[in-house]
CSV table of C-alpha atoms in Angstrom, one decimal:
chain,number,residue,atom,x,y,z
A,27,UNK,CA,0.0,0.0,0.0
A,28,UNK,CA,1.3,3.4,-1.0
A,29,UNK,CA,0.9,4.8,2.6
A,30,UNK,CA,3.0,2.2,4.1
A,31,UNK,CA,5.6,2.8,1.4
A,32,UNK,CA,5.7,6.6,2.3
A,33,UNK,CA,6.0,5.9,5.9
A,34,UNK,CA,8.8,3.4,5.2
A,35,UNK,CA,10.7,6.0,3.3
A,36,UNK,CA,10.6,8.6,6.1
A,37,UNK,CA,11.3,6.1,8.9
A,38,UNK,CA,14.1,4.7,6.9
A,39,UNK,CA,15.9,8.0,6.5
A,40,UNK,CA,15.3,8.8,10.1
A,41,UNK,CA,16.5,5.4,11.2
A,42,UNK,CA,19.7,5.5,9.3
A,43,UNK,CA,20.6,9.0,10.6
A,44,UNK,CA,19.7,8.0,14.2
A,45,UNK,CA,22.0,4.8,14.0
A,46,UNK,CA,24.9,6.8,12.5
A,47,UNK,CA,24.8,9.6,15.0
A,48,UNK,CA,22.8,8.4,18.0
A,49,UNK,CA,21.6,11.1,20.4
A,50,UNK,CA,23.6,13.7,18.7
A,51,UNK,CA,21.0,13.6,15.8
A,52,UNK,CA,18.1,14.7,18.0
A,53,UNK,CA,19.3,17.4,20.7
A,54,UNK,CA,16.1,19.5,20.1
A,55,UNK,CA,13.8,16.5,20.7
A,56,UNK,CA,15.7,15.4,23.9
A,57,UNK,CA,15.7,19.0,25.2
A,58,UNK,CA,11.9,19.3,24.4
A,59,UNK,CA,11.3,16.0,26.3
A,60,UNK,CA,13.4,17.1,29.2
A,61,UNK,CA,11.6,20.5,29.3
A,62,UNK,CA,8.1,18.8,29.3
A,63,UNK,CA,9.0,16.6,32.1
A,64,UNK,CA,10.5,19.4,34.2
A,65,UNK,CA,7.5,21.7,33.5
A,66,UNK,CA,5.2,19.0,34.5
A,67,UNK,CA,6.9,18.5,37.8
A,68,UNK,CA,7.0,22.2,38.4
A,69,UNK,CA,3.4,23.0,37.7
A,70,UNK,CA,2.3,20.4,40.2
A,71,UNK,CA,4.5,21.9,43.1
A,72,UNK,CA,2.9,24.4,45.3
A,73,UNK,CA,6.0,26.7,45.3
A,74,UNK,CA,6.6,26.8,41.5
A,75,UNK,CA,3.1,26.4,40.0
A,76,UNK,CA,2.4,30.1,40.0
A,77,UNK,CA,5.6,30.8,38.2
A,78,UNK,CA,4.9,28.2,35.6
A,79,UNK,CA,1.6,29.6,34.9
A,80,UNK,CA,2.7,33.2,34.6
A,81,UNK,CA,5.7,32.2,32.2
A,82,UNK,CA,3.9,29.8,29.9
A,83,UNK,CA,0.2,29.8,30.6
A,84,UNK,CA,-1.6,31.1,27.4
A,85,UNK,CA,-5.3,31.9,27.3
A,86,UNK,CA,-7.5,33.5,24.5
A,87,UNK,CA,-8.4,36.4,26.9
A,88,UNK,CA,-4.7,37.4,27.5
A,89,UNK,CA,-3.4,40.7,26.0
A,90,UNK,CA,-1.5,40.0,22.8
A,91,UNK,CA,1.9,41.0,24.2
A,92,UNK,CA,1.6,38.6,27.2
A,93,UNK,CA,0.4,35.6,24.9
A,94,UNK,CA,3.5,36.1,22.5
A,95,UNK,CA,5.8,36.2,25.4
A,96,UNK,CA,4.5,33.1,26.7
A,97,UNK,CA,4.2,31.1,23.5
A,98,UNK,CA,7.6,29.7,23.4
A,99,UNK,CA,7.4,28.0,26.8
A,100,UNK,CA,3.7,27.1,26.2
A,101,UNK,CA,4.7,24.7,23.5
A,102,UNK,CA,6.4,22.5,26.1
A,103,UNK,CA,3.9,23.0,29.0
A,104,UNK,CA,1.7,20.0,29.0
A,105,UNK,CA,-1.9,20.0,29.9
A,106,UNK,CA,-2.1,18.7,33.5
A,107,UNK,CA,-5.2,16.5,32.7
A,108,UNK,CA,-3.4,14.6,29.8
A,109,UNK,CA,-1.3,11.4,30.5
A,110,UNK,CA,2.5,12.4,30.4
A,111,UNK,CA,3.6,9.3,28.6
A,112,UNK,CA,1.4,10.1,25.6
A,113,UNK,CA,2.8,13.8,25.2
A,114,UNK,CA,6.4,12.6,25.6
A,115,UNK,CA,5.9,9.8,23.1
A,116,UNK,CA,4.3,12.3,20.5
A,117,UNK,CA,7.4,14.6,20.8
A,118,UNK,CA,9.9,11.8,20.9
A,119,UNK,CA,8.5,10.2,17.5
A,120,UNK,CA,7.4,13.4,15.6
A,121,UNK,CA,9.9,15.9,16.8
A,122,UNK,CA,12.6,13.3,16.4
A,123,UNK,CA,11.7,12.3,12.9
A,124,UNK,CA,11.3,16.1,11.9
A,125,UNK,CA,14.6,17.1,13.4
A,126,UNK,CA,16.5,14.4,11.5
A,127,UNK,CA,14.8,14.8,8.1
A,128,UNK,CA,14.2,18.6,7.9
A,129,UNK,CA,16.7,19.9,10.5
A,130,UNK,CA,16.5,21.3,14.0
A,131,UNK,CA,16.0,25.0,13.1
A,132,UNK,CA,13.0,24.2,10.9
A,133,UNK,CA,11.6,21.9,13.4
A,134,UNK,CA,11.4,24.6,16.0
A,135,UNK,CA,10.3,27.3,13.5
A,136,UNK,CA,7.4,25.0,12.2
A,137,UNK,CA,6.4,24.1,15.8
A,138,UNK,CA,6.4,27.6,17.0
A,139,UNK,CA,4.6,29.0,14.1
A,140,UNK,CA,1.9,26.3,14.3
A,141,UNK,CA,1.4,27.1,18.0
A,142,UNK,CA,1.1,30.8,17.1
A,143,UNK,CA,-1.5,29.9,14.4
A,144,UNK,CA,-3.6,28.2,17.1
A,145,UNK,CA,-3.3,31.2,19.4
A,146,UNK,CA,-4.5,33.4,16.6
A,147,UNK,CA,-7.5,31.1,16.0
A,148,UNK,CA,-8.4,31.0,19.6
A,149,UNK,CA,-8.6,34.9,19.6
A,150,UNK,CA,-10.7,34.9,16.4
A,151,UNK,CA,-13.0,32.4,17.7
A,152,UNK,CA,-13.4,34.4,21.0
A,153,UNK,CA,-14.1,37.5,19.0
A,154,UNK,CA,-16.5,35.8,16.5
A,155,UNK,CA,-18.6,33.8,19.0
A,156,UNK,CA,-20.5,30.6,18.4
A,157,UNK,CA,-22.8,32.0,15.6
A,158,UNK,CA,-20.0,32.6,13.2
A,159,UNK,CA,-17.9,30.1,11.2
A,160,UNK,CA,-15.3,28.3,13.4
A,161,UNK,CA,-16.6,30.3,16.5
A,162,UNK,CA,-16.8,28.5,19.8
A,163,UNK,CA,-18.7,29.3,23.1
A,164,UNK,CA,-16.8,31.5,25.3
A,165,UNK,CA,-16.6,28.8,28.0
A,166,UNK,CA,-14.7,26.5,25.5
A,167,UNK,CA,-12.0,29.2,25.2
A,168,UNK,CA,-11.2,29.9,28.9
A,169,UNK,CA,-9.2,26.8,29.2
A,170,UNK,CA,-5.3,27.0,29.2
A,171,UNK,CA,-4.1,26.8,25.7
A,172,UNK,CA,-0.7,25.0,26.0
A,173,UNK,CA,1.1,21.8,25.0
A,174,UNK,CA,2.8,20.5,22.0
A,175,UNK,CA,-0.1,18.8,20.1
A,176,UNK,CA,-0.5,21.6,17.4
A,177,UNK,CA,3.3,21.6,16.8
A,178,UNK,CA,3.2,17.8,16.4
A,179,UNK,CA,0.4,17.7,13.9
A,180,UNK,CA,2.0,20.5,11.9
A,181,UNK,CA,5.4,18.8,11.9
A,182,UNK,CA,3.8,15.5,10.8
A,183,UNK,CA,2.2,17.2,7.7
A,184,UNK,CA,5.5,19.3,7.1
A,185,UNK,CA,7.7,16.3,7.0
A,186,UNK,CA,5.1,14.4,4.7
A,187,UNK,CA,4.9,17.2,2.2
A,188,UNK,CA,8.7,17.3,2.1
A,189,UNK,CA,8.8,13.6,1.0
A,190,UNK,CA,5.9,14.0,-1.4
A,191,UNK,CA,4.1,11.6,0.8
A,192,UNK,CA,0.6,12.6,-0.3
A,193,UNK,CA,-1.2,9.7,1.1
A,194,UNK,CA,0.2,10.3,4.5
A,195,UNK,CA,-0.5,14.1,4.3
A,196,UNK,CA,-4.1,13.4,3.3
A,197,UNK,CA,-4.5,10.9,6.2
A,198,UNK,CA,-3.3,13.4,8.8
A,199,UNK,CA,-5.5,16.2,7.4
A,200,UNK,CA,-8.5,13.7,7.3
A,201,UNK,CA,-7.9,12.8,10.8
A,202,UNK,CA,-7.9,16.4,12.0
A,203,UNK,CA,-11.1,17.2,10.1
A,204,UNK,CA,-12.8,14.1,11.6
A,205,UNK,CA,-11.6,15.2,15.1
A,206,UNK,CA,-13.2,18.6,14.6
A,207,UNK,CA,-16.4,17.3,13.1
A,208,UNK,CA,-17.0,14.6,15.7
A,209,UNK,CA,-16.0,16.7,18.7
A,210,UNK,CA,-15.7,20.5,17.9
A,211,UNK,CA,-13.3,22.0,20.5
A,212,UNK,CA,-10.4,24.4,20.7
A,213,UNK,CA,-7.7,21.8,20.4
A,214,UNK,CA,-9.1,20.3,17.3
A,215,UNK,CA,-9.5,23.8,15.6
A,216,UNK,CA,-6.0,24.6,16.6
A,217,UNK,CA,-4.7,21.5,15.0
A,218,UNK,CA,-6.3,22.5,11.7
A,219,UNK,CA,-4.9,26.0,12.0
A,220,UNK,CA,-1.4,24.4,12.3
A,221,UNK,CA,-2.1,22.2,9.3
A,222,UNK,CA,-3.4,25.2,7.3
A,223,UNK,CA,-0.3,27.2,8.0
A,224,UNK,CA,2.0,24.3,7.0
A,225,UNK,CA,0.1,23.8,3.8
A,226,UNK,CA,0.3,27.5,3.0
A,227,UNK,CA,4.0,27.7,3.7
A,228,UNK,CA,4.8,24.5,1.7
A,229,UNK,CA,2.9,25.9,-1.3
A,230,UNK,CA,5.5,28.6,-1.4
A,231,UNK,CA,8.7,26.5,-0.9
A,232,UNK,CA,10.5,23.7,-2.8
A,233,UNK,CA,9.5,20.1,-1.9
A,234,UNK,CA,12.1,17.9,-0.3
A,235,UNK,CA,13.2,14.6,-2.0
A,236,UNK,CA,14.2,11.6,0.1
A,237,UNK,CA,17.9,11.5,0.6
A,238,UNK,CA,18.5,15.3,0.6
A,239,UNK,CA,20.7,16.5,3.4
A,240,UNK,CA,18.5,17.4,6.5
A,241,UNK,CA,17.9,21.1,6.6
A,242,UNK,CA,19.0,21.7,3.1
A,243,UNK,CA,15.6,22.6,1.7
A,244,UNK,CA,13.7,25.9,2.5
A,245,UNK,CA,10.8,26.1,4.8
């Protein structure tokens, strides 16, 4: 099946690079995982939870300047209600593959831009209200808007596009659409916002072919 062939091409490149370089191939991924674990610990400690919230807690109701300052840390600040193993596994797999195949700088750039796209959507939705397209009720937008999920989805699409893995790209996009249709919520719409951003950027950039040196292609 073509989908499995596409995944095999991506995983094959990532696996060869990882075997050749070991942990040196994924410093950003390892740092991100360590950051998630540390922030998870700190946000559950009485003496540090307030600082974590003030430095990384993003809400749609925050002034723009505060949201922008907190966004870089918010990417790695996990939702306390979600299982930690799932978040770390997402980052290890998707961030790791992206870092190896498209380079660490592009991995960080795409992840951060996707998170910002989600933040922009949350503000639009709060302004629009539930009676406009993609609007959500105010109570759905008062939750803390943090975590790596939007970055993970966007990076998955970005890597798939770089490999001309059209079936993989379509599968990820379809899964995000089904998520939003079946259970409309802020997280699902933000995933779609990240995907839309990556598709727009990729339309303006050359497509990476398998075997190209990681980081050699444009965004």
